[in-house]
Amino acid sequence: MKKFKFLYYLPVVLLLLLTACSGGGNKGASGGSSGGSGEKIELTFWNIWTDPSPQNEASLKQVEKFMKEHPNIVIKQQNIPHDQYKVKLKTQAAGKQLPDLIQVWPGAELKPLVDGGLVQPIDDIVSNWDGLINKEYLKDYNIDGKQYAIPANVVPTSLVYYDKDQLAEAGYKEFPKTYEDFKTLVKKLKDKGLIPIALGNKAQWVLQSSYISTIGDRLTGSDFLPAVLETGKKKFTDEKFIQAVGIIKELSEMGAFNEDFNSIDNIQHRDLFTLGDAAMMIDGAWSLGPVLEAAPDKNIGIALFPKVEGGLGDPSAVSAVTGTGIAINSELKGEKLKAAKQFLKGFYTEGYFKELMKAEILVPADIEAPSDVSPLLKEVAEITSKKIAPVYDATLPTEITDIINAGLQEVSLGTMTPEQLAQKLQGAVDKQK
């Protein structure tokens, strides 16, 4: 989510400010220090922490905290907006021009970096998190038996955020249990002059990650993608998958979304919801903190996409994946490599995970929730605890993800049929075999 011809650029190591401190090395929260000689070691780090969300603020503060505890290690960050970051990562990876520390996504998005020899395993330090991080959550960053990153959070990608007051005015005291009833709700909200569902699919990934990953699971069941990719026992041209894509087409045709849904991004669709212009939005858990911060007095409910009649999937399932991690450039060695590993150990701490929980983020750590965690986060944790479905872009190869991203946008615009998208996807799978 591969094959690259590589050229390499290695960031320059700044060897500055030789110190004469008699104390030796600095001891941080994780113990020990890198650069025992007192040399300043600079590590370049790309991440997506640009949006002023509580999660991003907690992460940026953790970097600053680490540097205060390890004054000989300088983390030089480049903060890049999400969509631009993914483009830049692919472009720079092709020339092997990546920073020392790279924010990465699990599964199929990590694999090209591993296959291309761009990142290195961290097996020798994984025991640092024994007893803190649930080992089940490490699997998404484990490829061919080697660990490449530690997850910061657990991310359900498909939650229905809804305004309880607006739904009550439309006659719904509870969220619909079936898709047919959900469509009736959409029509009632539209009749009241509201946008039923805020959607910002300008970057194309929203309809894939937040919509089809769960809607597809409702129809096909969770064994569908592995059966398509690994055994060939199922195909994208199967009726159930075509029906799932048909739901995207149907919602679009009935005016469920704002008219400019393919021209605005997911931050803008969140604004439509928090400002009250839209009664619902389908988005990931990453929006929980920003929504609560932007609209603290809003009467918000959280639900999963409803059951679809005739579907093969579990209606309690939700698409989810472990969140971003930080990988180490494969070219690092010596003192820079020691410093990079020291950073990972000092970054992913119990204190950091607690700060994320305070920011309304689900975490992969086995820790007690702070007393001031919001009831809504606990509600999200409860409704997403039953069954996890695979997220398409964390499972599919990158080129197939690109096809489904662009294809779902075309389906929503009426320029491609669900059948045509299914055939295009299956054709791409067949070419890889």
PDB file of N, CA, C and O in Angstrom, residues 140-187:
ATOM      1  N   ASP A 140       0.432  -5.439  13.220  1.00  0.00           N
ATOM      2  CA  ASP A 140       0.267  -4.635  12.007  1.00  0.00           C
ATOM      3  C   ASP A 140       1.586  -4.044  11.520  1.00  0.00           C
ATOM      4  O   ASP A 140       1.720  -3.675  10.355  1.00  0.00           O
ATOM      5  N   TYR A 141       2.560  -3.943  12.413  1.00  0.00           N
ATOM      6  CA  TYR A 141       3.875  -3.416  12.035  1.00  0.00           C
ATOM      7  C   TYR A 141       4.939  -4.512  11.989  1.00  0.00           C
ATOM      8  O   TYR A 141       6.132  -4.223  12.017  1.00  0.00           O
ATOM      9  N   ASN A 142       4.489  -5.745  11.912  1.00  0.00           N
ATOM     10  CA  ASN A 142       5.402  -6.875  11.822  1.00  0.00           C
ATOM     11  C   ASN A 142       5.287  -7.487  10.427  1.00  0.00           C
ATOM     12  O   ASN A 142       4.211  -7.903  10.009  1.00  0.00           O
ATOM     13  N   ILE A 143       6.394  -7.512   9.706  1.00  0.00           N
ATOM     14  CA  ILE A 143       6.417  -8.062   8.350  1.00  0.00           C
ATOM     15  C   ILE A 143       7.499  -9.128   8.275  1.00  0.00           C
ATOM     16  O   ILE A 143       8.655  -8.887   8.640  1.00  0.00           O
ATOM     17  N   ASP A 144       7.087 -10.315   7.862  1.00  0.00           N
ATOM     18  CA  ASP A 144       8.005 -11.457   7.750  1.00  0.00           C
ATOM     19  C   ASP A 144       8.750 -11.712   9.054  1.00  0.00           C
ATOM     20  O   ASP A 144       9.953 -12.014   9.066  1.00  0.00           O
ATOM     21  N   GLY A 145       8.016 -11.566  10.170  1.00  0.00           N
ATOM     22  CA  GLY A 145       8.596 -11.888  11.468  1.00  0.00           C
ATOM     23  C   GLY A 145       9.463 -10.805  12.076  1.00  0.00           C
ATOM     24  O   GLY A 145      10.065 -11.008  13.136  1.00  0.00           O
ATOM     25  N   LYS A 146       9.533  -9.628  11.431  1.00  0.00           N
ATOM     26  CA  LYS A 146      10.360  -8.551  11.956  1.00  0.00           C
ATOM     27  C   LYS A 146       9.496  -7.328  12.275  1.00  0.00           C
ATOM     28  O   LYS A 146       8.581  -7.002  11.530  1.00  0.00           O
ATOM     29  N   GLN A 147       9.820  -6.679  13.385  1.00  0.00           N
ATOM     30  CA  GLN A 147       9.050  -5.524  13.843  1.00  0.00           C
ATOM     31  C   GLN A 147       9.688  -4.237  13.320  1.00  0.00           C
ATOM     32  O   GLN A 147      10.903  -4.034  13.452  1.00  0.00           O
ATOM     33  N   TYR A 148       8.849  -3.352  12.753  1.00  0.00           N
ATOM     34  CA  TYR A 148       9.389  -2.138  12.150  1.00  0.00           C
ATOM     35  C   TYR A 148       8.923  -0.839  12.815  1.00  0.00           C
ATOM     36  O   TYR A 148       9.482   0.226  12.541  1.00  0.00           O
ATOM     37  N   ALA A 149       7.909  -0.902  13.648  1.00  0.00           N
ATOM     38  CA  ALA A 149       7.435   0.313  14.319  1.00  0.00           C
ATOM     39  C   ALA A 149       6.544  -0.076  15.495  1.00  0.00           C
ATOM     40  O   ALA A 149       6.117  -1.227  15.627  1.00  0.00           O
ATOM     41  N   ILE A 150       6.277   0.899  16.326  1.00  0.00           N
ATOM     42  CA  ILE A 150       5.374   0.754  17.469  1.00  0.00           C
ATOM     43  C   ILE A 150       4.144   1.620  17.195  1.00  0.00           C
ATOM     44  O   ILE A 150       4.286   2.794  16.828  1.00  0.00           O
ATOM     45  N   PRO A 151       2.939   1.079  17.343  1.00  0.00           N
ATOM     46  CA  PRO A 151       1.743   1.892  17.081  1.00  0.00           C
ATOM     47  C   PRO A 151       1.455   2.874  18.206  1.00  0.00           C
ATOM     48  O   PRO A 151       1.654   2.561  19.381  1.00  0.00           O
ATOM     49  N   ALA A 152       0.994   4.053  17.838  1.00  0.00           N
ATOM     50  CA  ALA A 152       0.654   5.064  18.838  1.00  0.00           C
ATOM     51  C   ALA A 152      -0.793   4.926  19.309  1.00  0.00           C
ATOM     52  O   ALA A 152      -1.109   5.263  20.443  1.00  0.00           O
ATOM     53  N   ASN A 153      -1.644   4.441  18.433  1.00  0.00           N
ATOM     54  CA  ASN A 153      -3.064   4.408  18.776  1.00  0.00           C
ATOM     55  C   ASN A 153      -3.782   3.321  17.985  1.00  0.00           C
ATOM     56  O   ASN A 153      -3.203   2.676  17.119  1.00  0.00           O
ATOM     57  N   VAL A 154      -5.030   3.124  18.346  1.00  0.00           N
ATOM     58  CA  VAL A 154      -5.900   2.189  17.634  1.00  0.00           C
ATOM     59  C   VAL A 154      -6.983   3.023  16.962  1.00  0.00           C
ATOM     60  O   VAL A 154      -7.629   3.850  17.618  1.00  0.00           O
ATOM     61  N   VAL A 155      -7.172   2.808  15.668  1.00  0.00           N
ATOM     62  CA  VAL A 155      -8.018   3.726  14.906  1.00  0.00           C
ATOM     63  C   VAL A 155      -9.183   3.024  14.213  1.00  0.00           C
ATOM     64  O   VAL A 155      -9.014   2.432  13.142  1.00  0.00           O
ATOM     65  N   PRO A 156     -10.378   3.083  14.793  1.00  0.00           N
ATOM     66  CA  PRO A 156     -11.569   2.728  14.014  1.00  0.00           C
ATOM     67  C   PRO A 156     -11.732   3.780  12.923  1.00  0.00           C
ATOM     68  O   PRO A 156     -11.676   4.984  13.200  1.00  0.00           O
ATOM     69  N   THR A 157     -11.897   3.362  11.694  1.00  0.00           N
ATOM     70  CA  THR A 157     -11.950   4.326  10.583  1.00  0.00           C
ATOM     71  C   THR A 157     -13.363   4.686  10.157  1.00  0.00           C
ATOM     72  O   THR A 157     -13.538   5.535   9.286  1.00  0.00           O
ATOM     73  N   SER A 158     -14.363   4.034  10.741  1.00  0.00           N
ATOM     74  CA  SER A 158     -15.723   4.204  10.224  1.00  0.00           C
ATOM     75  C   SER A 158     -16.739   4.323  11.349  1.00  0.00           C
ATOM     76  O   SER A 158     -17.474   3.387  11.656  1.00  0.00           O
ATOM     77  N   LEU A 159     -16.793   5.505  11.952  1.00  0.00           N
ATOM     78  CA  LEU A 159     -17.780   5.794  12.995  1.00  0.00           C
ATOM     79  C   LEU A 159     -18.810   6.776  12.434  1.00  0.00           C
ATOM     80  O   LEU A 159     -18.453   7.688  11.688  1.00  0.00           O
ATOM     81  N   VAL A 160     -20.057   6.585  12.802  1.00  0.00           N
ATOM     82  CA  VAL A 160     -21.093   7.549  12.420  1.00  0.00           C
ATOM     83  C   VAL A 160     -21.267   8.522  13.586  1.00  0.00           C
ATOM     84  O   VAL A 160     -21.730   8.139  14.666  1.00  0.00           O
ATOM     85  N   TYR A 161     -20.835   9.758  13.379  1.00  0.00           N
ATOM     86  CA  TYR A 161     -21.064  10.815  14.358  1.00  0.00           C
ATOM     87  C   TYR A 161     -22.426  11.429  14.031  1.00  0.00           C
ATOM     88  O   TYR A 161     -22.698  11.750  12.878  1.00  0.00           O
ATOM     89  N   TYR A 162     -23.266  11.622  15.035  1.00  0.00           N
ATOM     90  CA  TYR A 162     -24.567  12.213  14.734  1.00  0.00           C
ATOM     91  C   TYR A 162     -25.012  13.162  15.836  1.00  0.00           C
ATOM     92  O   TYR A 162     -24.640  13.018  17.007  1.00  0.00           O
ATOM     93  N   ASP A 163     -25.780  14.148  15.425  1.00  0.00           N
ATOM     94  CA  ASP A 163     -26.342  15.132  16.337  1.00  0.00           C
ATOM     95  C   ASP A 163     -27.650  14.561  16.894  1.00  0.00           C
ATOM     96  O   ASP A 163     -28.643  14.446  16.172  1.00  0.00           O
ATOM     97  N   LYS A 164     -27.629  14.213  18.167  1.00  0.00           N
ATOM     98  CA  LYS A 164     -28.804  13.572  18.767  1.00  0.00           C
ATOM     99  C   LYS A 164     -30.040  14.465  18.701  1.00  0.00           C
ATOM    100  O   LYS A 164     -31.155  13.976  18.479  1.00  0.00           O
ATOM    101  N   ASP A 165     -29.848  15.752  18.872  1.00  0.00           N
ATOM    102  CA  ASP A 165     -30.994  16.670  18.853  1.00  0.00           C
ATOM    103  C   ASP A 165     -31.614  16.750  17.459  1.00  0.00           C
ATOM    104  O   ASP A 165     -32.846  16.747  17.315  1.00  0.00           O
ATOM    105  N   GLN A 166     -30.780  16.825  16.429  1.00  0.00           N
ATOM    106  CA  GLN A 166     -31.303  16.905  15.071  1.00  0.00           C
ATOM    107  C   GLN A 166     -31.990  15.607  14.658  1.00  0.00           C
ATOM    108  O   GLN A 166     -33.010  15.644  13.960  1.00  0.00           O
ATOM    109  N   LEU A 167     -31.453  14.476  15.101  1.00  0.00           N
ATOM    110  CA  LEU A 167     -32.116  13.209  14.790  1.00  0.00           C
ATOM    111  C   LEU A 167     -33.437  13.096  15.543  1.00  0.00           C
ATOM    112  O   LEU A 167     -34.427  12.574  15.004  1.00  0.00           O
ATOM    113  N   ALA A 168     -33.480  13.593  16.779  1.00  0.00           N
ATOM    114  CA  ALA A 168     -34.728  13.551  17.556  1.00  0.00           C
ATOM    115  C   ALA A 168     -35.805  14.386  16.887  1.00  0.00           C
ATOM    116  O   ALA A 168     -36.981  13.994  16.840  1.00  0.00           O
ATOM    117  N   GLU A 169     -35.409  15.529  16.336  1.00  0.00           N
ATOM    118  CA  GLU A 169     -36.374  16.385  15.630  1.00  0.00           C
ATOM    119  C   GLU A 169     -36.908  15.699  14.373  1.00  0.00           C
ATOM    120  O   GLU A 169     -38.004  16.007  13.911  1.00  0.00           O
ATOM    121  N   ALA A 170     -36.109  14.758  13.839  1.00  0.00           N
ATOM    122  CA  ALA A 170     -36.555  14.008  12.658  1.00  0.00           C
ATOM    123  C   ALA A 170     -37.316  12.744  13.058  1.00  0.00           C
ATOM    124  O   ALA A 170     -37.709  11.954  12.192  1.00  0.00           O
ATOM    125  N   GLY A 171     -37.513  12.554  14.373  1.00  0.00           N
ATOM    126  CA  GLY A 171     -38.291  11.417  14.855  1.00  0.00           C
ATOM    127  C   GLY A 171     -37.472  10.215  15.275  1.00  0.00           C
ATOM    128  O   GLY A 171     -38.027   9.115  15.458  1.00  0.00           O
ATOM    129  N   TYR A 172     -36.175  10.403  15.465  1.00  0.00           N
ATOM    130  CA  TYR A 172     -35.298   9.275  15.825  1.00  0.00           C
ATOM    131  C   TYR A 172     -34.648   9.508  17.189  1.00  0.00           C
ATOM    132  O   TYR A 172     -33.724  10.308  17.325  1.00  0.00           O
ATOM    133  N   LYS A 173     -35.141   8.803  18.192  1.00  0.00           N
ATOM    134  CA  LYS A 173     -34.527   8.875  19.515  1.00  0.00           C
ATOM    135  C   LYS A 173     -33.305   7.959  19.609  1.00  0.00           C
ATOM    136  O   LYS A 173     -32.444   8.141  20.466  1.00  0.00           O
ATOM    137  N   GLU A 174     -33.255   6.960  18.724  1.00  0.00           N
ATOM    138  CA  GLU A 174     -32.111   6.058  18.643  1.00  0.00           C
ATOM    139  C   GLU A 174     -31.626   6.005  17.204  1.00  0.00           C
ATOM    140  O   GLU A 174     -32.385   6.255  16.265  1.00  0.00           O
ATOM    141  N   PHE A 175     -30.364   5.644  17.033  1.00  0.00           N
ATOM    142  CA  PHE A 175     -29.822   5.552  15.696  1.00  0.00           C
ATOM    143  C   PHE A 175     -30.416   4.335  14.982  1.00  0.00           C
ATOM    144  O   PHE A 175     -30.625   3.279  15.598  1.00  0.00           O
ATOM    145  N   PRO A 176     -30.709   4.437  13.684  1.00  0.00           N
ATOM    146  CA  PRO A 176     -31.314   3.320  12.943  1.00  0.00           C
ATOM    147  C   PRO A 176     -30.497   2.031  13.025  1.00  0.00           C
ATOM    148  O   PRO A 176     -29.263   2.065  12.991  1.00  0.00           O
ATOM    149  N   LYS A 177     -31.178   0.913  13.112  1.00  0.00           N
ATOM    150  CA  LYS A 177     -30.512  -0.389  13.212  1.00  0.00           C
ATOM    151  C   LYS A 177     -30.297  -1.036  11.849  1.00  0.00           C
ATOM    152  O   LYS A 177     -29.460  -1.924  11.713  1.00  0.00           O
ATOM    153  N   THR A 178     -31.072  -0.614  10.846  1.00  0.00           N
ATOM    154  CA  THR A 178     -30.963  -1.221   9.519  1.00  0.00           C
ATOM    155  C   THR A 178     -30.680  -0.154   8.460  1.00  0.00           C
ATOM    156  O   THR A 178     -31.005   1.030   8.647  1.00  0.00           O
ATOM    157  N   TYR A 179     -30.114  -0.576   7.358  1.00  0.00           N
ATOM    158  CA  TYR A 179     -29.798   0.344   6.280  1.00  0.00           C
ATOM    159  C   TYR A 179     -31.059   0.955   5.676  1.00  0.00           C
ATOM    160  O   TYR A 179     -31.080   2.141   5.333  1.00  0.00           O
ATOM    161  N   GLU A 180     -32.126   0.178   5.575  1.00  0.00           N
ATOM    162  CA  GLU A 180     -33.379   0.704   5.024  1.00  0.00           C
ATOM    163  C   GLU A 180     -33.918   1.838   5.883  1.00  0.00           C
ATOM    164  O   GLU A 180     -34.371   2.870   5.378  1.00  0.00           O
ATOM    165  N   ASP A 181     -33.857   1.661   7.196  1.00  0.00           N
ATOM    166  CA  ASP A 181     -34.317   2.711   8.106  1.00  0.00           C
ATOM    167  C   ASP A 181     -33.363   3.911   8.056  1.00  0.00           C
ATOM    168  O   ASP A 181     -33.792   5.064   8.187  1.00  0.00           O
ATOM    169  N   PHE A 182     -32.093   3.656   7.860  1.00  0.00           N
ATOM    170  CA  PHE A 182     -31.091   4.713   7.732  1.00  0.00           C
ATOM    171  C   PHE A 182     -31.413   5.595   6.520  1.00  0.00           C
ATOM    172  O   PHE A 182     -31.320   6.829   6.594  1.00  0.00           O
ATOM    173  N   LYS A 183     -31.797   4.977   5.414  1.00  0.00           N
ATOM    174  CA  LYS A 183     -32.158   5.754   4.217  1.00  0.00           C
ATOM    175  C   LYS A 183     -33.397   6.621   4.476  1.00  0.00           C
ATOM    176  O   LYS A 183     -33.476   7.754   3.979  1.00  0.00           O
ATOM    177  N   THR A 184     -34.325   6.101   5.249  1.00  0.00           N
ATOM    178  CA  THR A 184     -35.503   6.895   5.604  1.00  0.00           C
ATOM    179  C   THR A 184     -35.094   8.112   6.418  1.00  0.00           C
ATOM    180  O   THR A 184     -35.599   9.225   6.217  1.00  0.00           O
ATOM    181  N   LEU A 185     -34.160   7.905   7.349  1.00  0.00           N
ATOM    182  CA  LEU A 185     -33.642   9.017   8.141  1.00  0.00           C
ATOM    183  C   LEU A 185     -32.983  10.061   7.242  1.00  0.00           C
ATOM    184  O   LEU A 185     -33.198  11.271   7.418  1.00  0.00           O
ATOM    185  N   VAL A 186     -32.197   9.619   6.289  1.00  0.00           N
ATOM    186  CA  VAL A 186     -31.536  10.535   5.359  1.00  0.00           C
ATOM    187  C   VAL A 186     -32.567  11.408   4.646  1.00  0.00           C
ATOM    188  O   VAL A 186     -32.410  12.636   4.534  1.00  0.00           O
ATOM    189  N   LYS A 187     -33.646  10.803   4.183  1.00  0.00           N
ATOM    190  CA  LYS A 187     -34.693  11.548   3.478  1.00  0.00           C
ATOM    191  C   LYS A 187     -35.363  12.572   4.395  1.00  0.00           C
ATOM    192  O   LYS A 187     -35.621  13.711   3.990  1.00  0.00           O
TER     193      LYS A 187
END
